[in-house]
PDB file of C-alpha atoms in Angstrom:
ATOM      1  CA  UNK A 188     -15.172 -36.450  18.097  1.00 48.00           C
ATOM      2  CA  UNK A 189     -17.885 -36.274  20.761  1.00 50.00           C
ATOM      3  CA  UNK A 190     -17.604 -34.059  23.829  1.00 53.00           C
ATOM      4  CA  UNK A 191     -17.026 -37.014  26.165  1.00 53.00           C
ATOM      5  CA  UNK A 192     -14.144 -38.501  24.194  1.00 59.00           C
ATOM      6  CA  UNK A 193     -10.567 -37.893  25.298  1.00 62.00           C
ATOM      7  CA  UNK A 194      -7.942 -36.371  23.025  1.00 56.00           C
ATOM      8  CA  UNK A 195      -5.565 -38.791  21.305  1.00 61.00           C
ATOM      9  CA  UNK A 196      -2.453 -36.870  22.234  1.00 64.00           C
ATOM     10  CA  UNK A 197      -0.773 -33.546  22.961  1.00 64.00           C
ATOM     11  CA  UNK A 198      -0.947 -32.331  19.334  1.00 69.00           C
ATOM     12  CA  UNK A 199      -4.660 -33.086  19.204  1.00 70.00           C
ATOM     13  CA  UNK A 200      -5.212 -31.064  22.359  1.00 69.00           C
ATOM     14  CA  UNK A 201      -3.237 -28.107  21.018  1.00 66.00           C
ATOM     15  CA  UNK A 202      -5.193 -28.166  17.742  1.00 69.00           C
ATOM     16  CA  UNK A 203      -8.574 -27.943  19.441  1.00 69.00           C
ATOM     17  CA  UNK A 204      -7.632 -25.620  22.285  1.00 70.00           C
ATOM     18  CA  UNK A 205      -6.114 -23.052  19.909  1.00 69.00           C
ATOM     19  CA  UNK A 206      -9.265 -22.859  17.817  1.00 69.00           C
ATOM     20  CA  UNK A 207     -10.612 -19.340  17.347  1.00 72.00           C
ATOM     21  CA  UNK A 208     -14.259 -19.614  18.377  1.00 77.00           C
ATOM     22  CA  UNK A 209     -16.405 -17.000  16.654  1.00 80.00           C
ATOM     23  CA  UNK A 210     -18.318 -14.697  18.998  1.00 82.00           C
ATOM     24  CA  UNK A 211     -21.720 -13.380  18.017  1.00 87.00           C
ATOM     25  CA  UNK A 212     -21.321 -10.005  19.736  1.00 87.00           C
ATOM     26  CA  UNK A 213     -18.282  -8.782  17.779  1.00 87.00           C
ATOM     27  CA  UNK A 214     -19.589  -7.489  14.485  1.00 91.00           C
ATOM     28  CA  UNK A 215     -19.835  -4.380  12.336  1.00 91.00           C
ATOM     29  CA  UNK A 216     -22.463  -3.516   9.715  1.00 94.00           C
ATOM     30  CA  UNK A 217     -22.086  -1.097   6.803  1.00 93.00           C
ATOM     31  CA  UNK A 218     -24.654   0.147   4.302  1.00 94.00           C
ATOM     32  CA  UNK A 219     -23.622   1.228   0.822  1.00 90.00           C
ATOM     33  CA  UNK A 220     -25.658   2.816  -1.950  1.00 84.00           C
ATOM     34  CA  UNK A 221     -25.697   0.960  -5.267  1.00 70.00           C
ATOM     35  CA  UNK A 222     -29.016   1.934  -6.746  1.00 53.00           C
ATOM     36  CA  UNK A 223     -28.209   4.244  -9.623  1.00 49.00           C
ATOM     37  CA  UNK A 224     -25.700   3.920 -12.452  1.00 47.00           C
ATOM     38  CA  UNK A 225     -23.707   6.756 -10.892  1.00 49.00           C
ATOM     39  CA  UNK A 226     -23.400   4.780  -7.665  1.00 49.00           C
ATOM     40  CA  UNK A 227     -25.529   7.340  -5.820  1.00 56.00           C
ATOM     41  CA  UNK A 228     -28.668   6.561  -3.850  1.00 60.00           C
ATOM     42  CA  UNK A 229     -31.836   8.628  -3.425  1.00 72.00           C
ATOM     43  CA  UNK A 230     -31.338  11.570  -1.058  1.00 83.00           C
ATOM     44  CA  UNK A 231     -33.796  10.031   1.382  1.00 86.00           C
ATOM     45  CA  UNK A 232     -31.278   7.198   2.017  1.00 89.00           C
ATOM     46  CA  UNK A 233     -28.292   9.483   2.565  1.00 90.00           C
ATOM     47  CA  UNK A 234     -28.489   9.112   6.357  1.00 92.00           C
ATOM     48  CA  UNK A 235     -27.983   5.356   5.946  1.00 92.00           C
ATOM     49  CA  UNK A 236     -25.383   5.024   3.162  1.00 91.00           C
ATOM     50  CA  UNK A 237     -23.271   8.156   3.587  1.00 90.00           C
ATOM     51  CA  UNK A 238     -19.747   7.258   4.784  1.00 89.00           C
ATOM     52  CA  UNK A 239     -19.644  10.089   7.312  1.00 90.00           C
ATOM     53  CA  UNK A 240     -22.621   8.572   9.167  1.00 91.00           C
ATOM     54  CA  UNK A 241     -21.549   4.910   9.110  1.00 90.00           C
ATOM     55  CA  UNK A 242     -20.071   4.932  12.640  1.00 92.00           C
ATOM     56  CA  UNK A 243     -23.191   6.299  14.320  1.00 94.00           C
ATOM     57  CA  UNK A 244     -25.376   3.906  12.307  1.00 94.00           C
ATOM     58  CA  UNK A 245     -23.197   0.892  13.171  1.00 93.00           C
ATOM     59  CA  UNK A 246     -23.112   1.717  16.885  1.00 93.00           C
ATOM     60  CA  UNK A 247     -26.915   2.048  16.911  1.00 96.00           C
ATOM     61  CA  UNK A 248     -27.395  -1.571  15.792  1.00 96.00           C
ATOM     62  CA  UNK A 249     -28.409  -4.077  18.476  1.00 96.00           C
ATOM     63  CA  UNK A 250     -28.578  -7.273  16.437  1.00 95.00           C
ATOM     64  CA  UNK A 251     -28.689  -8.643  12.898  1.00 96.00           C
ATOM     65  CA  UNK A 252     -30.834 -11.609  11.917  1.00 94.00           C
ATOM     66  CA  UNK A 253     -30.012 -13.292   8.600  1.00 93.00           C
ATOM     67  CA  UNK A 254     -32.986 -15.491   7.822  1.00 90.00           C
ATOM     68  CA  UNK A 255     -32.834 -19.188   6.989  1.00 85.00           C
ATOM     69  CA  UNK A 256     -32.117 -20.253   3.422  1.00 84.00           C
ATOM     70  CA  UNK A 257     -35.128 -22.242   2.206  1.00 84.00           C
ATOM     71  CA  UNK A 258     -36.301 -23.760  -1.071  1.00 83.00           C
ATOM     72  CA  UNK A 259     -39.597 -24.581  -2.739  1.00 83.00           C
ATOM     73  CA  UNK A 260     -39.138 -28.332  -3.312  1.00 82.00           C
ATOM     74  CA  UNK A 261     -40.504 -29.887  -6.479  1.00 82.00           C
ATOM     75  CA  UNK A 262     -42.135 -33.223  -5.816  1.00 83.00           C
ATOM     76  CA  UNK A 263     -43.930 -35.763  -8.002  1.00 83.00           C
ATOM     77  CA  UNK A 264     -45.282 -39.262  -7.449  1.00 82.00           C
ATOM     78  CA  UNK A 265     -44.113 -41.517 -10.303  1.00 84.00           C
ATOM     79  CA  UNK A 266     -44.530 -45.280 -10.451  1.00 84.00           C
ATOM     80  CA  UNK A 267     -45.449 -45.435  -6.757  1.00 83.00           C
ATOM     81  CA  UNK A 268     -42.308 -43.521  -5.797  1.00 84.00           C
ATOM     82  CA  UNK A 269     -41.774 -39.938  -4.726  1.00 84.00           C
ATOM     83  CA  UNK A 270     -39.338 -37.977  -6.886  1.00 83.00           C
ATOM     84  CA  UNK A 271     -38.107 -34.780  -5.278  1.00 81.00           C
ATOM     85  CA  UNK A 272     -35.581 -32.089  -6.149  1.00 80.00           C
ATOM     86  CA  UNK A 273     -34.444 -29.047  -4.229  1.00 80.00           C
ATOM     87  CA  UNK A 274     -36.368 -26.528  -6.324  1.00 80.00           C
ATOM     88  CA  UNK A 275     -36.149 -22.750  -6.385  1.00 81.00           C
ATOM     89  CA  UNK A 276     -34.199 -21.081  -3.574  1.00 81.00           C
ATOM     90  CA  UNK A 277     -36.257 -18.275  -2.141  1.00 83.00           C
ATOM     91  CA  UNK A 278     -34.946 -14.761  -1.697  1.00 87.00           C
ATOM     92  CA  UNK A 279     -33.392 -14.016   1.680  1.00 91.00           C
ATOM     93  CA  UNK A 280     -34.268 -11.498   4.353  1.00 92.00           C
ATOM     94  CA  UNK A 281     -32.120  -9.528   6.758  1.00 95.00           C
ATOM     95  CA  UNK A 282     -33.685  -7.898   9.817  1.00 96.00           C
ATOM     96  CA  UNK A 283     -31.707  -5.327  11.778  1.00 97.00           C
ATOM     97  CA  UNK A 284     -32.707  -3.988  15.175  1.00 97.00           C
ATOM     98  CA  UNK A 285     -31.694  -0.414  16.043  1.00 97.00           C
ATOM     99  CA  UNK A 286     -31.551   1.537  19.294  1.00 95.00           C
ATOM    100  CA  UNK A 287     -32.639   5.112  18.690  1.00 95.00           C
ATOM    101  CA  UNK A 288     -31.285   8.477  19.841  1.00 94.00           C
ATOM    102  CA  UNK A 289     -32.075  12.211  19.688  1.00 94.00           C
ATOM    103  CA  UNK A 290     -35.849  11.970  20.091  1.00 93.00           C
ATOM    104  CA  UNK A 291     -36.338   8.980  17.749  1.00 94.00           C
ATOM    105  CA  UNK A 292     -34.221  10.521  14.995  1.00 95.00           C
ATOM    106  CA  UNK A 293     -33.399   7.221  13.284  1.00 95.00           C
ATOM    107  CA  UNK A 294     -36.961   5.935  13.300  1.00 96.00           C
ATOM    108  CA  UNK A 295     -38.230   9.180  11.805  1.00 95.00           C
ATOM    109  CA  UNK A 296     -35.650   8.947   9.016  1.00 95.00           C
ATOM    110  CA  UNK A 297     -36.472   5.313   8.241  1.00 95.00           C
ATOM    111  CA  UNK A 298     -40.185   6.105   8.319  1.00 95.00           C
ATOM    112  CA  UNK A 299     -39.692   8.975   5.891  1.00 93.00           C
ATOM    113  CA  UNK A 300     -37.541   6.802   3.618  1.00 92.00           C
ATOM    114  CA  UNK A 301     -40.019   3.920   3.665  1.00 92.00           C
ATOM    115  CA  UNK A 302     -42.851   6.021   2.258  1.00 92.00           C
ATOM    116  CA  UNK A 303     -40.605   7.923  -0.138  1.00 90.00           C
ATOM    117  CA  UNK A 304     -39.156   4.702  -1.606  1.00 86.00           C
ATOM    118  CA  UNK A 305     -42.679   3.411  -2.178  1.00 83.00           C
ATOM    119  CA  UNK A 306     -42.781   5.767  -5.167  1.00 81.00           C
ATOM    120  CA  UNK A 307     -39.460   4.514  -6.568  1.00 79.00           C
ATOM    121  CA  UNK A 308     -38.633   1.524  -8.732  1.00 76.00           C
ATOM    122  CA  UNK A 309     -36.854  -1.244  -6.841  1.00 76.00           C
ATOM    123  CA  UNK A 310     -33.842  -0.824  -9.108  1.00 74.00           C
ATOM    124  CA  UNK A 311     -33.568   2.788  -7.878  1.00 77.00           C
ATOM    125  CA  UNK A 312     -33.881   2.081  -4.150  1.00 84.00           C
ATOM    126  CA  UNK A 313     -31.620  -0.902  -3.500  1.00 88.00           C
ATOM    127  CA  UNK A 314     -28.554  -0.870  -1.249  1.00 91.00           C
ATOM    128  CA  UNK A 315     -25.717  -3.201  -0.243  1.00 92.00           C
ATOM    129  CA  UNK A 316     -25.413  -4.498   3.331  1.00 94.00           C
ATOM    130  CA  UNK A 317     -22.009  -5.748   4.516  1.00 93.00           C
ATOM    131  CA  UNK A 318     -21.534  -7.675   7.770  1.00 93.00           C
ATOM    132  CA  UNK A 319     -18.031  -7.902   9.236  1.00 89.00           C
ATOM    133  CA  UNK A 320     -16.645  -9.654  12.291  1.00 86.00           C
ATOM    134  CA  UNK A 321     -14.445  -7.543  14.543  1.00 82.00           C
ATOM    135  CA  UNK A 322     -10.825  -8.683  15.043  1.00 75.00           C
ATOM    136  CA  UNK A 323     -10.149 -11.060  17.900  1.00 68.00           C
ATOM    137  CA  UNK A 324      -6.921 -11.783  19.758  1.00 65.00           C
ATOM    138  CA  UNK A 325      -5.483 -13.637  16.752  1.00 63.00           C
ATOM    139  CA  UNK A 326      -6.522 -11.374  13.872  1.00 60.00           C
ATOM    140  CA  UNK A 327      -5.252  -7.911  13.038  1.00 64.00           C
ATOM    141  CA  UNK A 328      -8.158  -6.543  11.030  1.00 71.00           C
ATOM    142  CA  UNK A 329     -11.919  -6.745  10.639  1.00 74.00           C
ATOM    143  CA  UNK A 330     -13.029  -9.695   8.495  1.00 81.00           C
ATOM    144  CA  UNK A 331     -15.915  -9.468   6.059  1.00 85.00           C
ATOM    145  CA  UNK A 332     -18.230 -12.426   6.676  1.00 88.00           C
ATOM    146  CA  UNK A 333     -21.315 -11.700   4.548  1.00 91.00           C
ATOM    147  CA  UNK A 334     -22.527  -9.264   1.930  1.00 92.00           C
ATOM    148  CA  UNK A 335     -25.973  -8.816   0.413  1.00 92.00           C
ATOM    149  CA  UNK A 336     -26.506  -6.909  -2.819  1.00 89.00           C
ATOM    150  CA  UNK A 337     -29.730  -5.382  -4.164  1.00 90.00           C
ATOM    151  CA  UNK A 338     -31.327  -5.093  -0.714  1.00 92.00           C
ATOM    152  CA  UNK A 339     -34.729  -3.410  -0.612  1.00 92.00           C
ATOM    153  CA  UNK A 340     -36.473  -2.215   2.533  1.00 93.00           C
ATOM    154  CA  UNK A 341     -39.569  -4.376   3.045  1.00 93.00           C
ATOM    155  CA  UNK A 342     -40.878  -3.584   6.521  1.00 94.00           C
ATOM    156  CA  UNK A 343     -40.460  -1.204   9.428  1.00 96.00           C
ATOM    157  CA  UNK A 344     -41.649  -2.230  12.868  1.00 96.00           C
ATOM    158  CA  UNK A 345     -43.778  -0.044  15.092  1.00 94.00           C
ATOM    159  CA  UNK A 346     -42.746   1.644  18.323  1.00 92.00           C
ATOM    160  CA  UNK A 347     -43.658   0.764  21.901  1.00 90.00           C
ATOM    161  CA  UNK A 348     -43.741   3.594  24.429  1.00 90.00           C
ATOM    162  CA  UNK A 349     -44.490   2.849  28.081  1.00 88.00           C
ATOM    163  CA  UNK A 350     -43.885   4.312  31.519  1.00 88.00           C
ATOM    164  CA  UNK A 351     -42.751   1.012  33.051  1.00 86.00           C
ATOM    165  CA  UNK A 352     -39.380   0.830  31.300  1.00 80.00           C
ATOM    166  CA  UNK A 353     -37.820   4.119  32.303  1.00 82.00           C
ATOM    167  CA  UNK A 354     -34.231   3.179  31.420  1.00 83.00           C
ATOM    168  CA  UNK A 355     -34.865   1.342  28.151  1.00 88.00           C
ATOM    169  CA  UNK A 356     -33.761   2.604  24.762  1.00 92.00           C
ATOM    170  CA  UNK A 357     -36.325   3.157  22.052  1.00 94.00           C
ATOM    171  CA  UNK A 358     -35.942   0.177  19.670  1.00 95.00           C
ATOM    172  CA  UNK A 359     -37.263  -0.749  16.250  1.00 96.00           C
ATOM    173  CA  UNK A 360     -36.530  -3.291  13.512  1.00 97.00           C
ATOM    174  CA  UNK A 361     -36.017  -2.803   9.778  1.00 97.00           C
ATOM    175  CA  UNK A 362     -36.313  -5.785   7.418  1.00 96.00           C
ATOM    176  CA  UNK A 363     -34.628  -5.933   4.019  1.00 95.00           C
ATOM    177  CA  UNK A 364     -35.167  -8.405   1.187  1.00 93.00           C
ATOM    178  CA  UNK A 365     -32.297  -9.560  -1.024  1.00 92.00           C
ATOM    179  CA  UNK A 366     -31.940 -12.177  -3.791  1.00 91.00           C
ATOM    180  CA  UNK A 367     -28.985 -13.754  -1.985  1.00 89.00           C
ATOM    181  CA  UNK A 368     -26.695 -13.245   0.987  1.00 91.00           C
ATOM    182  CA  UNK A 369     -23.164 -13.906  -0.249  1.00 90.00           C
ATOM    183  CA  UNK A 370     -20.835 -15.810   2.073  1.00 88.00           C
ATOM    184  CA  UNK A 371     -18.159 -16.484  -0.575  1.00 79.00           C
ATOM    185  CA  UNK A 372     -14.895 -14.601   0.215  1.00 69.00           C
ATOM    186  CA  UNK A 373     -13.490 -15.339  -3.251  1.00 68.00           C
ATOM    187  CA  UNK A 374     -16.137 -13.101  -4.839  1.00 63.00           C
ATOM    188  CA  UNK A 375     -15.138 -10.144  -2.694  1.00 63.00           C
ATOM    189  CA  UNK A 376     -11.667 -10.109  -4.244  1.00 56.00           C
ATOM    190  CA  UNK A 377     -13.073  -9.528  -7.727  1.00 55.00           C
ATOM    191  CA  UNK A 378     -14.094  -6.250  -9.300  1.00 46.00           C
ATOM    192  CA  UNK A 379     -17.269  -4.878  -7.738  1.00 45.00           C
ATOM    193  CA  UNK A 380     -18.301  -2.439 -10.442  1.00 42.00           C
ATOM    194  CA  UNK A 381     -20.554  -4.999 -12.092  1.00 40.00           C
ATOM    195  CA  UNK A 382     -22.300  -5.674  -8.793  1.00 42.00           C
ATOM    196  CA  UNK A 383     -22.823  -1.990  -8.069  1.00 39.00           C
ATOM    197  CA  UNK A 384     -24.803  -1.449 -11.268  1.00 37.00           C
ATOM    198  CA  UNK A 385     -26.474  -4.874 -11.417  1.00 38.00           C
ATOM    199  CA  UNK A 386     -30.172  -4.928 -12.253  1.00 37.00           C
ATOM    200  CA  UNK A 387     -32.750  -6.494 -10.011  1.00 36.00           C
ATOM    201  CA  UNK A 388     -33.578 -10.111 -10.952  1.00 39.00           C
ATOM    202  CA  UNK A 389     -36.692 -10.631 -13.061  1.00 40.00           C
ATOM    203  CA  UNK A 390     -39.705 -11.149 -10.839  1.00 42.00           C
ATOM    204  CA  UNK A 391     -37.893 -10.103  -7.645  1.00 38.00           C
ATOM    205  CA  UNK A 392     -40.303  -8.987  -4.978  1.00 40.00           C
ATOM    206  CA  UNK A 393     -43.369 -10.306  -6.768  1.00 37.00           C
TER     207      UNK A 393
END
């Protein structure tokens, strides 16, 4: 139904007007450690994955960008016709922008972690990122919308300091790489123990 078409009747109008439109500014992000068999993460990541810090971390987030899902198409020219298939789906990226506090405390911790994790195997430095949508007027609880396992920190943006923006927060962006961002609610109802100890895919990050 296009925007300039009229509704067929009263029931049609009720159906569309009662729709719960999803807002992009009502979300919550959690980080969980899943690197080691014990479920613990390196100490350098404790500030990010520790439950007692999750509120201050979540309230420091400005936005989350889940990158496009793209493939490497396979294409051949056979008998004067192109034959194409979808090909390999590339790994995904998640970039998260933070506002900092306490004399750039968060940036200093991420910077320290970035160089420390450079000496670790990927299987020992991965985390899980969960994105939830906050409840609206119709829902009673926060709804999980996406979850990414085996996330590895890939880049940390620089900092811009200037005298012109006196009332601006110090901001920076952290980018993570993950084999797949899961949007399937049915998987979240299953046991997670296997996911917590899952190994990195062969060739991931190469």
